[in-house]
Amino acid sequence: MKTTIVLVGYMGAGKSTVAKLLAEKLALPIVDLDKKIEESAQLSIPDIFAKQGEAAFRKLESQVLQASLQQTGIIATGGGVVLSKTNRDLLKDAWVVFLDCQDDVLVQRIFNDGQNIRPVVQNKTAEQIKEIYQERKPFYDEVASLTIDTSCLTVDEVVQQIIQAQQTIGYLGPVNSFSFQALKQVIDHQKVVEFASIPLCIDALLKEKLDFALVPIENSLEGSVHASVDRLYDQKECYVQAEIVLPIHQQLIGYDAKQIKKILSHPQALAQCQKYIEEHFPCAFLEPVQSTTAAVLEIAQRKDKSLAAIAGKQAAKFYQVPILASNIQDNDFNQTRFWILGKKHFDTSRLTTSEQKLTLYITLPKDSPGALHKVLAAFAWRDLNLVKIESRPQKTKLGEYFFIVDLQVNRPHILYQNAIEELEALGCVVQNLGMYPVLHHS
């Protein structure tokens, strides 16, 4: 997350208002460039224009801007800051948000503003104000790292877009993988980064190279995705922020069904289509690859008619490889759960869902007869509904396991906290992965 953000835009675009809320959200100081200029000159801006002229004002503005860019904070600039080439050169090395706005809306805001005296537009008509805006707009565009049209947005919405634009989300690539499709359901303005494997994606998150990561966690046909589940065990830094449930429709993709000798795909996808493969290609060699889309990419690059891939329609369309057979998964209700993981809060306001879950990793005390029964009892007598329980090896030695427990969240939250406290009192180690909303995508 950037610690110095510069807001530029024409008067009336909302720079001061946005700066105040953005600074509050990010816990950063506000640097009001016009106020800094007034403090430096010991004159108000209208007085600087009246007594010293615009050229003197722009020179002082450049000096104050250069000093302000060395500070941490949200810098709200004056509308004409981009007129100086010196200023534009300074801003090219900064992270600059251009708050754009339709000129009719700008004029209305300026005329309705009875608090601020704006020397540049005093005694100007609406058309003259619009002309000044159009003259400056290319300069705003020149320095902008991000442009937001504020015409129809609330201040909260503008601030949210600025915050999201600085966030990065990793996923199992390439583009058009099922992970990418799930990601598209929840992102707005965040940058996305593809990874060749799930462990690499989660490791990047843990090393703070990402803000969030989206990973597949479980398939309805093949169960848990162990690369995701196991990598999250025994870490206390990131939590589940949201879950997306995506229908998975697998396609056989290639150039000639009669010549297929090898089928490439992710291990989970190959397993999801096991019956189809056994019936139609019993002699084909199955080659696991890092993702379904990576399989299609290899087919597209090699143009080998003896190869085929199992993947989604979007991947076939993107790489322009024919679909030889549609919906070949063993079950028409094939679905995959994806988790958004992060160390900080992920905005889930766009997820219109009332469903919530809680996921716990529970390690039982050693040599304690009936320990699992006692764990289940802690949930049962509080009427807390388990929707999943699964054991996984701790990867220490044979016979040592941890349990993955998913609970439906439909009871007062204090009951879940009390259950966790009871488990800890029993000697269990409880890793709380968080309470999160669940979005079902049709």
Short mmCIF file of C-alpha atoms in Angstrom, two decimals:
data_model
loop_
_atom_site.label_atom_id
_atom_site.label_comp_id
_atom_site.label_asym_id
_atom_site.label_seq_id
_atom_site.Cartn_x
_atom_site.Cartn_y
_atom_site.Cartn_z
CA MET A 1 0.00 0.00 0.00
CA LYS A 2 1.34 3.40 -1.01
CA THR A 3 2.15 5.75 1.87
CA THR A 4 2.18 8.87 -0.29
CA ILE A 5 -0.85 9.46 -2.53
CA VAL A 6 -1.35 12.64 -4.55
CA LEU A 7 -4.85 13.75 -5.53
CA VAL A 8 -5.15 15.98 -8.61
CA GLY A 9 -8.16 17.28 -10.47
CA TYR A 10 -10.10 20.38 -11.35
CA MET A 11 -11.76 22.46 -8.66
CA GLY A 12 -14.99 20.85 -7.53
CA ALA A 13 -13.77 17.31 -8.22
CA GLY A 14 -13.72 16.52 -4.48
CA LYS A 15 -10.00 16.41 -3.70
CA SER A 16 -10.23 17.86 -0.17
CA THR A 17 -13.24 15.74 0.83
CA VAL A 18 -11.74 12.54 -0.58
CA ALA A 19 -8.37 13.29 1.02
CA LYS A 20 -9.96 13.58 4.46
CA LEU A 21 -11.76 10.21 4.31
CA LEU A 22 -8.85 8.46 2.56
CA ALA A 23 -6.43 9.66 5.22
CA GLU A 24 -8.80 8.41 7.91
CA LYS A 25 -9.14 4.97 6.28
CA LEU A 26 -5.39 4.54 5.77
CA ALA A 27 -4.37 6.23 9.04
CA LEU A 28 -2.19 8.73 7.15
CA PRO A 29 -1.81 12.50 7.61
CA ILE A 30 -3.36 14.97 5.17
CA VAL A 31 -1.13 17.41 3.31
CA ASP A 32 -3.28 20.24 1.93
CA LEU A 33 -1.02 21.87 -0.65
CA ASP A 34 -2.93 25.15 -0.79
CA LYS A 35 -2.77 25.52 3.00
CA LYS A 36 0.96 24.78 2.94
CA ILE A 37 1.41 27.49 0.33
CA GLU A 38 -0.56 29.98 2.43
CA GLU A 39 1.55 29.12 5.50
CA SER A 40 4.75 29.57 3.51
CA ALA A 41 3.70 32.92 2.00
CA GLN A 42 1.79 34.06 5.10
CA LEU A 43 -0.89 35.19 2.69
CA SER A 44 -4.15 33.70 1.51
CA ILE A 45 -4.16 32.32 -2.03
CA PRO A 46 -6.46 35.10 -3.34
CA ASP A 47 -4.01 37.64 -1.83
CA ILE A 48 -1.01 35.91 -3.43
CA PHE A 49 -2.72 36.13 -6.83
CA ALA A 50 -3.73 39.76 -6.22
CA LYS A 51 -0.41 41.04 -4.85
CA GLN A 52 2.23 38.83 -6.50
CA GLY A 53 0.52 37.34 -9.56
CA GLU A 54 -0.04 33.80 -10.76
CA ALA A 55 3.59 33.25 -11.82
CA ALA A 56 4.81 33.86 -8.26
CA PHE A 57 2.10 31.56 -6.95
CA ARG A 58 3.12 28.72 -9.32
CA LYS A 59 6.78 29.06 -8.35
CA LEU A 60 5.92 28.80 -4.66
CA GLU A 61 3.56 25.91 -5.45
CA SER A 62 6.42 23.95 -7.03
CA GLN A 63 8.64 24.46 -4.00
CA VAL A 64 5.94 23.33 -1.58
CA LEU A 65 4.99 20.36 -3.80
CA GLN A 66 8.59 19.13 -3.97
CA ALA A 67 8.89 19.28 -0.18
CA SER A 68 5.49 17.62 0.36
CA LEU A 69 6.33 14.68 -1.91
CA GLN A 70 9.09 13.71 0.53
CA GLN A 71 6.48 13.22 3.25
CA THR A 72 4.12 10.37 4.03
CA GLY A 73 0.47 11.25 3.62
CA ILE A 74 -2.44 12.12 1.34
CA ILE A 75 -1.55 15.22 -0.69
CA ALA A 76 -4.53 17.24 -1.89
CA THR A 77 -3.35 19.62 -4.61
CA GLY A 78 -4.83 22.73 -6.13
CA GLY A 79 -6.65 22.49 -9.45
CA GLY A 80 -3.87 24.20 -11.39
CA VAL A 81 -0.91 22.24 -10.02
CA VAL A 82 -0.44 20.47 -13.38
CA LEU A 83 -0.01 23.71 -15.36
CA SER A 84 3.67 23.90 -14.44
CA LYS A 85 5.98 21.51 -16.30
CA THR A 86 8.17 21.45 -13.20
CA ASN A 87 5.22 20.16 -11.20
CA ARG A 88 4.29 17.58 -13.83
CA ASP A 89 7.84 16.26 -13.83
CA LEU A 90 7.72 15.98 -10.04
CA LEU A 91 4.38 14.18 -10.15
CA LYS A 92 5.54 11.59 -12.69
CA ASP A 93 7.56 9.89 -9.96
CA ALA A 94 4.59 9.86 -7.53
CA TRP A 95 1.42 7.76 -7.27
CA VAL A 96 -1.18 10.22 -8.55
CA VAL A 97 -4.95 9.83 -8.57
CA PHE A 98 -6.79 12.06 -11.05
CA LEU A 99 -10.30 12.77 -9.74
CA ASP A 100 -12.08 13.45 -13.00
CA CYS A 101 -15.63 14.72 -13.35
CA GLN A 102 -18.10 15.68 -16.08
CA ASP A 103 -17.78 19.38 -16.76
CA ASP A 104 -21.49 20.09 -16.18
CA VAL A 105 -21.21 18.54 -12.73
CA LEU A 106 -18.03 20.51 -11.99
CA VAL A 107 -19.71 23.79 -12.89
CA GLN A 108 -22.69 23.01 -10.68
CA ARG A 109 -20.43 22.12 -7.74
CA ILE A 110 -18.35 25.29 -8.19
CA PHE A 111 -21.38 27.59 -8.37
CA ASN A 112 -22.95 25.90 -5.33
CA ASP A 113 -19.77 26.23 -3.24
CA GLY A 114 -20.17 29.28 -1.05
CA GLN A 115 -17.19 28.51 1.20
CA ASN A 116 -14.16 28.61 -1.10
CA ILE A 117 -12.94 31.63 -3.07
CA ARG A 118 -11.46 30.44 -6.38
CA PRO A 119 -9.46 33.26 -8.05
CA VAL A 120 -9.07 31.46 -11.39
CA VAL A 121 -12.82 31.24 -12.01
CA GLN A 122 -14.03 34.40 -10.37
CA ASN A 123 -16.43 36.24 -12.68
CA LYS A 124 -16.24 33.38 -15.20
CA THR A 125 -19.25 31.95 -17.03
CA ALA A 126 -20.08 28.25 -17.05
CA GLU A 127 -18.70 27.92 -20.58
CA GLN A 128 -15.45 29.64 -19.63
CA ILE A 129 -15.03 27.31 -16.64
CA LYS A 130 -15.56 24.31 -18.93
CA GLU A 131 -12.93 25.65 -21.36
CA ILE A 132 -10.36 25.96 -18.56
CA TYR A 133 -11.12 22.39 -17.49
CA GLN A 134 -10.70 21.06 -21.06
CA GLU A 135 -7.36 22.90 -21.37
CA ARG A 136 -6.07 21.27 -18.18
CA LYS A 137 -7.42 17.78 -18.68
CA PRO A 138 -4.51 16.53 -20.89
CA PHE A 139 -2.12 17.57 -18.11
CA TYR A 140 -4.11 15.63 -15.49
CA ASP A 141 -4.07 12.59 -17.78
CA GLU A 142 -0.32 12.96 -18.26
CA VAL A 143 0.53 12.59 -14.56
CA ALA A 144 -2.24 10.19 -13.49
CA SER A 145 -1.44 6.72 -12.17
CA LEU A 146 -5.17 6.16 -11.66
CA THR A 147 -8.20 8.04 -13.01
CA ILE A 148 -11.60 7.96 -11.29
CA ASP A 149 -14.71 9.69 -12.64
CA THR A 150 -16.34 11.11 -9.51
CA SER A 151 -19.44 12.48 -11.27
CA CYS A 152 -21.85 9.84 -9.97
CA LEU A 153 -19.86 8.37 -7.08
CA THR A 154 -20.11 9.00 -3.37
CA VAL A 155 -16.98 9.94 -1.45
CA ASP A 156 -16.97 6.44 0.11
CA GLU A 157 -17.04 4.84 -3.35
CA VAL A 158 -14.16 6.99 -4.59
CA VAL A 159 -12.05 6.17 -1.55
CA GLN A 160 -12.79 2.46 -1.92
CA GLN A 161 -11.65 2.52 -5.55
CA ILE A 162 -8.38 4.22 -4.57
CA ILE A 163 -7.70 1.64 -1.86
CA GLN A 164 -8.58 -1.28 -4.13
CA ALA A 165 -6.39 0.02 -6.96
CA GLN A 166 -3.35 -0.40 -4.72
CA GLN A 167 -4.20 -3.96 -3.74
CA THR A 168 -2.80 -7.03 -5.50
CA ILE A 169 -4.48 -10.44 -5.57
CA GLY A 170 -2.67 -13.60 -6.58
CA TYR A 171 -4.32 -16.65 -8.18
CA LEU A 172 -3.48 -19.93 -9.89
CA GLY A 173 -3.00 -18.90 -13.50
CA PRO A 174 -2.89 -18.52 -16.39
CA VAL A 175 -5.67 -16.12 -17.35
CA ASN A 176 -9.04 -17.89 -17.84
CA SER A 177 -8.27 -20.65 -15.35
CA PHE A 178 -11.16 -21.57 -13.06
CA SER A 179 -9.38 -19.62 -10.31
CA PHE A 180 -9.40 -16.56 -12.57
CA GLN A 181 -13.11 -17.01 -13.24
CA ALA A 182 -13.81 -17.18 -9.51
CA LEU A 183 -11.66 -14.09 -8.96
CA LYS A 184 -13.72 -12.08 -11.44
CA GLN A 185 -16.78 -12.54 -9.22
CA VAL A 186 -15.30 -10.50 -6.38
CA ILE A 187 -12.72 -8.03 -7.68
CA ASP A 188 -13.31 -4.47 -8.84
CA HIS A 189 -10.14 -2.47 -9.35
CA GLN A 190 -7.44 -4.63 -7.78
CA LYS A 191 -4.36 -5.74 -9.68
CA VAL A 192 -4.17 -9.48 -10.29
CA VAL A 193 -1.00 -11.58 -10.38
CA GLU A 194 -0.93 -15.12 -11.73
CA PHE A 195 1.16 -17.91 -10.22
CA ALA A 196 2.24 -21.27 -11.60
CA SER A 197 1.26 -23.18 -8.45
CA ILE A 198 -0.89 -22.84 -5.34
CA PRO A 199 2.04 -23.03 -2.85
CA LEU A 200 3.84 -20.22 -4.71
CA CYS A 201 0.72 -18.08 -4.52
CA ILE A 202 0.20 -18.64 -0.78
CA ASP A 203 3.91 -18.15 -0.06
CA ALA A 204 3.82 -14.78 -1.85
CA LEU A 205 0.93 -13.77 0.41
CA LEU A 206 2.74 -14.87 3.56
CA LYS A 207 5.84 -12.95 2.46
CA GLU A 208 3.66 -9.83 1.93
CA LYS A 209 4.29 -9.70 -1.81
CA LEU A 210 0.50 -9.79 -2.21
CA ASP A 211 -2.41 -8.28 -0.33
CA PHE A 212 -4.69 -11.25 -1.00
CA ALA A 213 -4.63 -14.66 -2.65
CA LEU A 214 -7.43 -16.72 -4.19
CA VAL A 215 -6.93 -20.49 -4.05
CA PRO A 216 -9.13 -23.54 -4.67
CA ILE A 217 -9.87 -25.32 -1.41
CA GLU A 218 -12.29 -28.17 -2.18
CA ASN A 219 -14.05 -29.85 -5.09
CA SER A 220 -17.39 -31.61 -4.72
CA LEU A 221 -16.13 -34.69 -6.59
CA GLU A 222 -12.50 -34.97 -5.50
CA GLY A 223 -12.53 -33.42 -2.04
CA SER A 224 -9.98 -31.05 -0.53
CA VAL A 225 -7.21 -29.46 -2.55
CA HIS A 226 -4.33 -30.61 -0.38
CA ALA A 227 -1.86 -28.06 -1.76
CA SER A 228 -4.07 -25.31 -0.31
CA VAL A 229 -5.24 -27.02 2.89
CA ASP A 230 -1.81 -28.20 4.00
CA ARG A 231 0.00 -24.95 3.22
CA LEU A 232 -2.34 -23.06 5.55
CA TYR A 233 -1.72 -25.40 8.49
CA ASP A 234 0.27 -23.98 11.40
CA GLN A 235 0.43 -20.41 10.13
CA LYS A 236 -1.19 -17.60 12.08
CA GLU A 237 -0.85 -14.69 9.69
CA CYS A 238 -3.61 -14.95 7.09
CA TYR A 239 -7.30 -15.70 7.33
CA VAL A 240 -10.17 -16.62 5.06
CA GLN A 241 -11.84 -13.40 3.91
CA ALA A 242 -14.51 -14.89 1.64
CA GLU A 243 -15.53 -18.07 -0.16
CA ILE A 244 -16.70 -18.35 -3.77
CA VAL A 245 -18.46 -21.51 -4.92
CA LEU A 246 -18.10 -21.93 -8.68
CA PRO A 247 -19.79 -24.55 -10.91
CA ILE A 248 -17.11 -26.48 -12.80
CA HIS A 249 -17.89 -27.67 -16.32
CA GLN A 250 -15.00 -29.52 -17.92
CA GLN A 251 -14.45 -29.76 -21.68
CA LEU A 252 -12.26 -32.03 -23.76
CA ILE A 253 -10.13 -29.66 -25.82
CA GLY A 254 -7.89 -30.55 -28.76
CA TYR A 255 -7.71 -30.93 -32.52
CA ASP A 256 -8.74 -34.52 -33.34
CA ALA A 257 -10.53 -36.89 -30.97
CA LYS A 258 -9.53 -39.92 -33.05
CA GLN A 259 -5.79 -39.28 -32.62
CA ILE A 260 -5.66 -38.56 -28.88
CA LYS A 261 -2.91 -40.47 -27.07
CA LYS A 262 -2.22 -38.13 -24.14
CA ILE A 263 -4.55 -35.96 -22.03
CA LEU A 264 -3.17 -33.04 -20.00
CA SER A 265 -4.85 -31.26 -17.09
CA HIS A 266 -4.67 -30.41 -13.41
CA PRO A 267 -4.82 -33.59 -11.26
CA GLN A 268 -8.18 -32.54 -9.81
CA ALA A 269 -9.67 -32.05 -13.29
CA LEU A 270 -8.38 -35.43 -14.48
CA ALA A 271 -9.99 -37.07 -11.45
CA GLN A 272 -13.27 -35.19 -11.98
CA CYS A 273 -13.52 -36.73 -15.47
CA GLN A 274 -12.29 -40.22 -14.64
CA LYS A 275 -15.38 -42.10 -15.88
CA TYR A 276 -15.41 -40.24 -19.19
CA ILE A 277 -11.71 -40.90 -19.77
CA GLU A 278 -12.03 -44.59 -18.93
CA GLU A 279 -14.97 -44.98 -21.31
CA HIS A 280 -13.66 -43.01 -24.29
CA PHE A 281 -9.85 -42.99 -23.91
CA PRO A 282 -8.90 -46.02 -21.80
CA CYS A 283 -5.42 -46.21 -23.35
CA ALA A 284 -4.59 -42.50 -23.20
CA PHE A 285 -1.66 -41.40 -21.03
CA LEU A 286 -2.73 -38.86 -18.39
CA GLU A 287 -0.25 -36.08 -17.72
CA PRO A 288 -0.84 -33.81 -14.68
CA VAL A 289 0.08 -30.13 -15.11
CA GLN A 290 -0.13 -27.10 -12.81
CA SER A 291 -3.54 -25.86 -14.03
CA THR A 292 -6.27 -26.66 -16.55
CA THR A 293 -5.53 -23.50 -18.52
CA ALA A 294 -1.81 -24.31 -18.65
CA ALA A 295 -2.82 -27.59 -20.33
CA VAL A 296 -4.75 -25.73 -23.05
CA LEU A 297 -1.88 -23.31 -23.54
CA GLU A 298 0.49 -26.21 -24.18
CA ILE A 299 -1.94 -27.77 -26.68
CA ALA A 300 -2.25 -24.44 -28.49
CA GLN A 301 1.53 -23.99 -28.67
CA ARG A 302 2.38 -27.52 -29.80
CA LYS A 303 -0.49 -28.03 -32.30
CA ASP A 304 -0.06 -31.78 -31.77
CA LYS A 305 -3.22 -33.70 -32.70
CA SER A 306 -2.27 -36.56 -30.39
CA LEU A 307 -2.64 -34.25 -27.36
CA ALA A 308 -5.81 -33.07 -25.63
CA ALA A 309 -6.58 -31.01 -22.55
CA ILE A 310 -9.36 -30.95 -20.00
CA ALA A 311 -10.33 -27.41 -19.06
CA GLY A 312 -13.11 -24.82 -19.19
CA LYS A 313 -14.79 -23.16 -22.17
CA GLN A 314 -13.10 -19.81 -21.53
CA ALA A 315 -9.63 -21.31 -21.88
CA ALA A 316 -10.57 -23.02 -25.16
CA LYS A 317 -11.99 -19.78 -26.52
CA PHE A 318 -9.04 -17.68 -25.37
CA TYR A 319 -6.41 -19.95 -26.95
CA GLN A 320 -8.63 -20.78 -29.95
CA VAL A 321 -8.47 -24.56 -29.56
CA PRO A 322 -11.61 -26.55 -30.51
CA ILE A 323 -13.84 -28.19 -27.91
CA LEU A 324 -14.15 -31.88 -28.81
CA ALA A 325 -16.63 -32.84 -26.07
CA SER A 326 -18.60 -30.71 -23.61
CA ASN A 327 -19.43 -31.17 -19.91
CA ILE A 328 -17.41 -34.35 -19.47
CA GLN A 329 -17.20 -34.15 -15.65
CA ASP A 330 -18.51 -37.23 -13.82
CA ASN A 331 -21.24 -35.22 -12.07
CA ASP A 332 -23.37 -32.39 -13.47
CA PHE A 333 -23.27 -30.71 -10.05
CA ASN A 334 -19.49 -30.45 -9.99
CA GLN A 335 -18.47 -27.42 -7.92
CA THR A 336 -15.28 -26.00 -6.45
CA ARG A 337 -14.89 -23.84 -3.35
CA PHE A 338 -12.34 -21.03 -3.58
CA TRP A 339 -11.02 -19.01 -0.65
CA ILE A 340 -9.81 -15.44 -0.66
CA LEU A 341 -6.99 -15.32 1.87
CA GLY A 342 -5.46 -12.23 3.41
CA LYS A 343 -3.80 -10.72 6.44
CA LYS A 344 -6.12 -7.72 6.40
CA HIS A 345 -9.77 -7.04 5.70
CA PHE A 346 -11.05 -7.71 2.19
CA ASP A 347 -14.06 -5.63 1.20
CA THR A 348 -16.95 -8.08 0.77
CA SER A 349 -19.71 -5.48 0.47
CA ARG A 350 -20.43 -6.52 -3.12
CA LEU A 351 -21.08 -10.12 -2.03
CA THR A 352 -24.84 -10.24 -1.68
CA THR A 353 -25.12 -13.32 0.53
CA SER A 354 -26.38 -14.11 3.99
CA GLU A 355 -24.48 -17.41 4.26
CA GLN A 356 -21.46 -17.51 6.55
CA LYS A 357 -19.00 -20.17 7.64
CA LEU A 358 -16.27 -20.59 10.23
CA THR A 359 -13.25 -22.82 9.57
CA LEU A 360 -11.05 -24.28 12.32
CA TYR A 361 -7.96 -26.45 12.15
CA ILE A 362 -7.96 -28.56 15.31
CA THR A 363 -5.06 -30.65 16.64
CA LEU A 364 -6.12 -33.08 19.36
CA PRO A 365 -4.12 -33.66 22.56
CA LYS A 366 -1.91 -36.76 22.38
CA ASP A 367 -2.93 -39.99 24.12
CA SER A 368 -6.34 -38.65 25.13
CA PRO A 369 -9.07 -41.29 24.67
CA GLY A 370 -12.34 -39.89 23.34
CA ALA A 371 -10.77 -36.52 22.42
CA LEU A 372 -12.56 -36.28 19.08
CA HIS A 373 -15.88 -37.15 20.73
CA LYS A 374 -15.33 -34.34 23.24
CA VAL A 375 -14.53 -31.91 20.41
CA LEU A 376 -17.74 -32.77 18.59
CA ALA A 377 -19.71 -32.52 21.83
CA ALA A 378 -18.47 -28.94 22.32
CA PHE A 379 -20.26 -28.02 19.10
CA ALA A 380 -23.25 -30.34 19.48
CA TRP A 381 -24.54 -29.17 22.85
CA ARG A 382 -24.37 -25.54 21.65
CA ASP A 383 -26.41 -26.55 18.57
CA LEU A 384 -23.59 -25.49 16.20
CA ASN A 385 -23.94 -27.17 12.83
CA LEU A 386 -20.85 -28.87 11.36
CA VAL A 387 -20.89 -28.89 7.55
CA LYS A 388 -17.51 -30.60 7.17
CA ILE A 389 -14.94 -32.54 9.17
CA GLU A 390 -11.82 -34.02 7.62
CA SER A 391 -8.50 -35.30 8.91
CA ARG A 392 -5.13 -34.46 7.39
CA PRO A 393 -1.66 -35.72 8.37
CA GLN A 394 0.50 -33.24 10.25
CA LYS A 395 3.44 -34.46 8.13
CA THR A 396 5.47 -35.19 11.23
CA LYS A 397 5.10 -38.96 11.73
CA LEU A 398 2.50 -41.66 11.16
CA GLY A 399 -0.63 -41.38 13.24
CA GLU A 400 -0.45 -37.63 13.87
CA TYR A 401 -3.33 -35.69 12.31
CA PHE A 402 -5.16 -32.39 12.46
CA PHE A 403 -8.86 -31.95 11.71
CA ILE A 404 -10.46 -29.44 9.38
CA VAL A 405 -13.84 -28.35 10.72
CA ASP A 406 -16.28 -26.11 8.84
CA LEU A 407 -19.24 -24.73 10.79
CA GLN A 408 -22.32 -23.00 9.53
CA VAL A 409 -22.60 -19.58 11.17
CA ASN A 410 -26.26 -19.10 12.07
CA ARG A 411 -26.05 -18.72 15.86
CA PRO A 412 -24.78 -15.92 18.12
CA HIS A 413 -21.03 -15.46 17.60
CA ILE A 414 -20.30 -15.79 21.30
CA LEU A 415 -21.29 -19.48 21.11
CA TYR A 416 -18.53 -20.19 18.58
CA GLN A 417 -15.97 -18.35 20.70
CA ASN A 418 -17.07 -20.28 23.79
CA ALA A 419 -16.74 -23.57 21.88
CA ILE A 420 -13.18 -22.68 20.86
CA GLU A 421 -12.33 -21.84 24.46
CA GLU A 422 -13.73 -25.20 25.56
CA LEU A 423 -11.59 -27.02 22.98
CA GLU A 424 -8.48 -25.22 24.20
CA ALA A 425 -9.38 -26.13 27.78
CA LEU A 426 -9.46 -29.78 26.63
CA GLY A 427 -5.86 -29.41 25.46
CA CYS A 428 -6.60 -28.96 21.75
CA VAL A 429 -4.59 -26.57 19.57
CA VAL A 430 -7.13 -24.53 17.62
CA GLN A 431 -6.15 -22.53 14.53
CA ASN A 432 -9.01 -20.19 13.69
CA LEU A 433 -9.01 -19.39 9.96
CA GLY A 434 -11.85 -16.93 10.36
CA MET A 435 -15.54 -16.33 9.85
CA TYR A 436 -16.37 -15.44 6.25
CA PRO A 437 -19.24 -14.88 3.77
CA VAL A 438 -19.99 -17.50 1.09
CA LEU A 439 -20.96 -16.52 -2.45
CA HIS A 440 -22.56 -19.09 -4.75
CA HIS A 441 -22.03 -18.24 -8.42
CA SER A 442 -24.59 -19.76 -10.77
#
